[in-house]
PDB file of C-alpha atoms in Angstrom:
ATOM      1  CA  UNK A   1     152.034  53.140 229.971  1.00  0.00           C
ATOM      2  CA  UNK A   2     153.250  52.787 226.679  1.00  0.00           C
ATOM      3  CA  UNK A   3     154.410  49.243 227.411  1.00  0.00           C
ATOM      4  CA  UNK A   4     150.800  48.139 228.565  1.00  0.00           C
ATOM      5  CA  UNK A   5     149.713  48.754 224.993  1.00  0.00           C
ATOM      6  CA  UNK A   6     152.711  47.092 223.508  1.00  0.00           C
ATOM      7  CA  UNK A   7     151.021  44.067 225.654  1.00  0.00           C
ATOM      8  CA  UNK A   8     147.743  44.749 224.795  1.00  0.00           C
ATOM      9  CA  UNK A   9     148.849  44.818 220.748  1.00  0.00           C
ATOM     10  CA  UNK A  10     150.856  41.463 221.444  1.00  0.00           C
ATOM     11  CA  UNK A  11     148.270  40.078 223.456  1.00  0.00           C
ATOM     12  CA  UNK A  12     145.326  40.628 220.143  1.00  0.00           C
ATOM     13  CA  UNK A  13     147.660  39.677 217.466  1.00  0.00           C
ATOM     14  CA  UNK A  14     148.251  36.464 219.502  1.00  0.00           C
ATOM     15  CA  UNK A  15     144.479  35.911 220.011  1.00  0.00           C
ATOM     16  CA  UNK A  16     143.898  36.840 216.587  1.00  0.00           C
ATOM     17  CA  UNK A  17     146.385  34.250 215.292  1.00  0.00           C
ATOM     18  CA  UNK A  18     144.821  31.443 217.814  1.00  0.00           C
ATOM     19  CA  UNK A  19     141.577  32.718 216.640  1.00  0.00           C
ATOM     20  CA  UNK A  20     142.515  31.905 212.804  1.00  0.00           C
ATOM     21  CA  UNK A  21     143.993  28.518 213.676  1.00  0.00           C
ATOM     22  CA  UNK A  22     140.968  27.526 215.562  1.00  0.00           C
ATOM     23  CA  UNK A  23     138.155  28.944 212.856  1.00  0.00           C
ATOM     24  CA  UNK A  24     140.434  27.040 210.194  1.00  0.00           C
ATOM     25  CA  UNK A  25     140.464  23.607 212.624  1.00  0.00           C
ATOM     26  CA  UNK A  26     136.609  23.599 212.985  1.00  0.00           C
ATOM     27  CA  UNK A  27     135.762  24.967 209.871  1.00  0.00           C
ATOM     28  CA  UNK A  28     133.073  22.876 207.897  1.00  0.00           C
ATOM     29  CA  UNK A  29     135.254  19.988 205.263  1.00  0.00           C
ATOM     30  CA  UNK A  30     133.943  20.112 201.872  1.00  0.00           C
ATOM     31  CA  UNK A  31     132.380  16.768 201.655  1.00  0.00           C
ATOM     32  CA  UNK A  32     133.469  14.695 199.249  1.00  0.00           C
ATOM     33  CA  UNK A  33     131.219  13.997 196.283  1.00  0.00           C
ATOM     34  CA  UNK A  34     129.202  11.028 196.124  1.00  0.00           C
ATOM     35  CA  UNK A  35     128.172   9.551 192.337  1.00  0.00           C
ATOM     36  CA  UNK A  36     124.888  10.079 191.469  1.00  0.00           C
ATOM     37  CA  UNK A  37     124.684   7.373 188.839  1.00  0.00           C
ATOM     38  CA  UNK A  38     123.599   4.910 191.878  1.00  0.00           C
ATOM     39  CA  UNK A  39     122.792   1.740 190.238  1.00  0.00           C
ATOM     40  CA  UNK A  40     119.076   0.981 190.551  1.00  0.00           C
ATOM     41  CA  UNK A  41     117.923  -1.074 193.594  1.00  0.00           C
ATOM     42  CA  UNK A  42     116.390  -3.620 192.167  1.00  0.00           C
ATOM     43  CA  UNK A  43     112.993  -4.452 194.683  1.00  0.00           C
ATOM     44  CA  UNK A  44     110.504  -7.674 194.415  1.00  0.00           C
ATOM     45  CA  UNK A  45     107.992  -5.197 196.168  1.00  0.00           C
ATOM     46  CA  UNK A  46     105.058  -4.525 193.587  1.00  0.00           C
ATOM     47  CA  UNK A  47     103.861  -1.495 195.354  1.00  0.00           C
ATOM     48  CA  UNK A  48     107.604   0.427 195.370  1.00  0.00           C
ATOM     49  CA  UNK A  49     108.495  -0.123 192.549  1.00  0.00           C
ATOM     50  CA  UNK A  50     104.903   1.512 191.177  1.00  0.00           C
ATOM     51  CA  UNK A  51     106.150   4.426 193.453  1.00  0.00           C
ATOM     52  CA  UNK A  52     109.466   4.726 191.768  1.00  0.00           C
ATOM     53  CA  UNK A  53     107.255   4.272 188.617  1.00  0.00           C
ATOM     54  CA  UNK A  54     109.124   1.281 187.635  1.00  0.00           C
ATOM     55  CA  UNK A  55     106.874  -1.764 186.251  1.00  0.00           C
ATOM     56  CA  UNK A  56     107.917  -5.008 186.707  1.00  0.00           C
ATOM     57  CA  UNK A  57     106.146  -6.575 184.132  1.00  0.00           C
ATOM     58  CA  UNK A  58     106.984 -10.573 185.541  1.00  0.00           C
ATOM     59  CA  UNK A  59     104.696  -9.017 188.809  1.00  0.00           C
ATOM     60  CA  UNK A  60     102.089  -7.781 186.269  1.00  0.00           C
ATOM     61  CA  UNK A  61     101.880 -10.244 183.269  1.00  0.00           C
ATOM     62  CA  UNK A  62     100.326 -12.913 183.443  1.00  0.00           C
ATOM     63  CA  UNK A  63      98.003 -12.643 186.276  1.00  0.00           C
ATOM     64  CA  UNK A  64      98.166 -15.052 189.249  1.00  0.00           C
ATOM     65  CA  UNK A  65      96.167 -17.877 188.654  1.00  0.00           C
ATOM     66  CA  UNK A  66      94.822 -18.023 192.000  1.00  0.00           C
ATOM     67  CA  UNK A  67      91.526 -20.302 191.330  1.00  0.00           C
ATOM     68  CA  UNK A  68      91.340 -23.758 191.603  1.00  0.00           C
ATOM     69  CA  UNK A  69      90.204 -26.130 188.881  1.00  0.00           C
ATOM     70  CA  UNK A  70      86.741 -25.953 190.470  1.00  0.00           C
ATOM     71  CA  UNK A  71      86.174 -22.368 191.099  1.00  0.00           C
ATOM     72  CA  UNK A  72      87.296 -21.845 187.735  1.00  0.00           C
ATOM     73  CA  UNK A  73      84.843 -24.020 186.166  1.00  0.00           C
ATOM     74  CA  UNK A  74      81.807 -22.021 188.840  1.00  0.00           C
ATOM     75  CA  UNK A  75      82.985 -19.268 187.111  1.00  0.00           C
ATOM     76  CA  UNK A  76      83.054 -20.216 183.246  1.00  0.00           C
ATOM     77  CA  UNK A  77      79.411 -21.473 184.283  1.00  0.00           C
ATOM     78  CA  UNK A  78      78.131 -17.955 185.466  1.00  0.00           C
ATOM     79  CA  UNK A  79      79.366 -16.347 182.689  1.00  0.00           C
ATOM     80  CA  UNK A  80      76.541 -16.738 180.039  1.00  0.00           C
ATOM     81  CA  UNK A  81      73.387 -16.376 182.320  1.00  0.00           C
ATOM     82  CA  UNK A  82      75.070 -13.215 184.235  1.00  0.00           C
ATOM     83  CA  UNK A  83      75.524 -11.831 180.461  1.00  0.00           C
ATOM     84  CA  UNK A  84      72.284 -12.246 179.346  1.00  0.00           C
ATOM     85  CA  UNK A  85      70.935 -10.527 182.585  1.00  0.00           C
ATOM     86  CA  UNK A  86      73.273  -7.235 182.201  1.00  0.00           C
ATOM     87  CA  UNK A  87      72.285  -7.427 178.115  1.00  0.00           C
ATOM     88  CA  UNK A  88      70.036  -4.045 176.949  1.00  0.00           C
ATOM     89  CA  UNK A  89      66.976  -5.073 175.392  1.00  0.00           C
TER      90      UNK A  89
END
């Protein structure tokens, strides 16, 4: 009986050092370190760049001139009478 356990003891130190081998084969790799000084993406999107709270002032300053000649002269003309309505007496 005595050589049953000498199997038994063989047989666990055997599992134990296949056990080792495998927990050391599948055992999680340290990753390796990425640099966190990215460079910044530079983005012509107005609205992502507010979110990364970078302003783009070229997107900003000066407005688009949208208006044509025309509609900018309609406008200059409402200016004064639309004033003088809105003024406090």
């Amino acid at each position: 009986m005595s050589t049953g356990c000498w199997q038994n003891d063989d047989f666990l130190s055997r599992n134990t050092k296949e056990e080792k081998k495998m927990q050391l084969a599948t055992a999680a790799q340290p990753k390796p370190e990425k640099s966190k000084e990215k460079a910044p993406k530079e983005s012509r999107s107005f609205m992502l760049n507010l979110f990364r709270g970078v302003v783009e002032p070229s997107q900003v300053f000066p407005y688009p001139d949208v208006l044509t000649p025309e509609q900018t002269d309609t406008l200059n003309m409402l200016i004064d009478p639309v004033s003088k309505f809105f003024e406090v007496s």
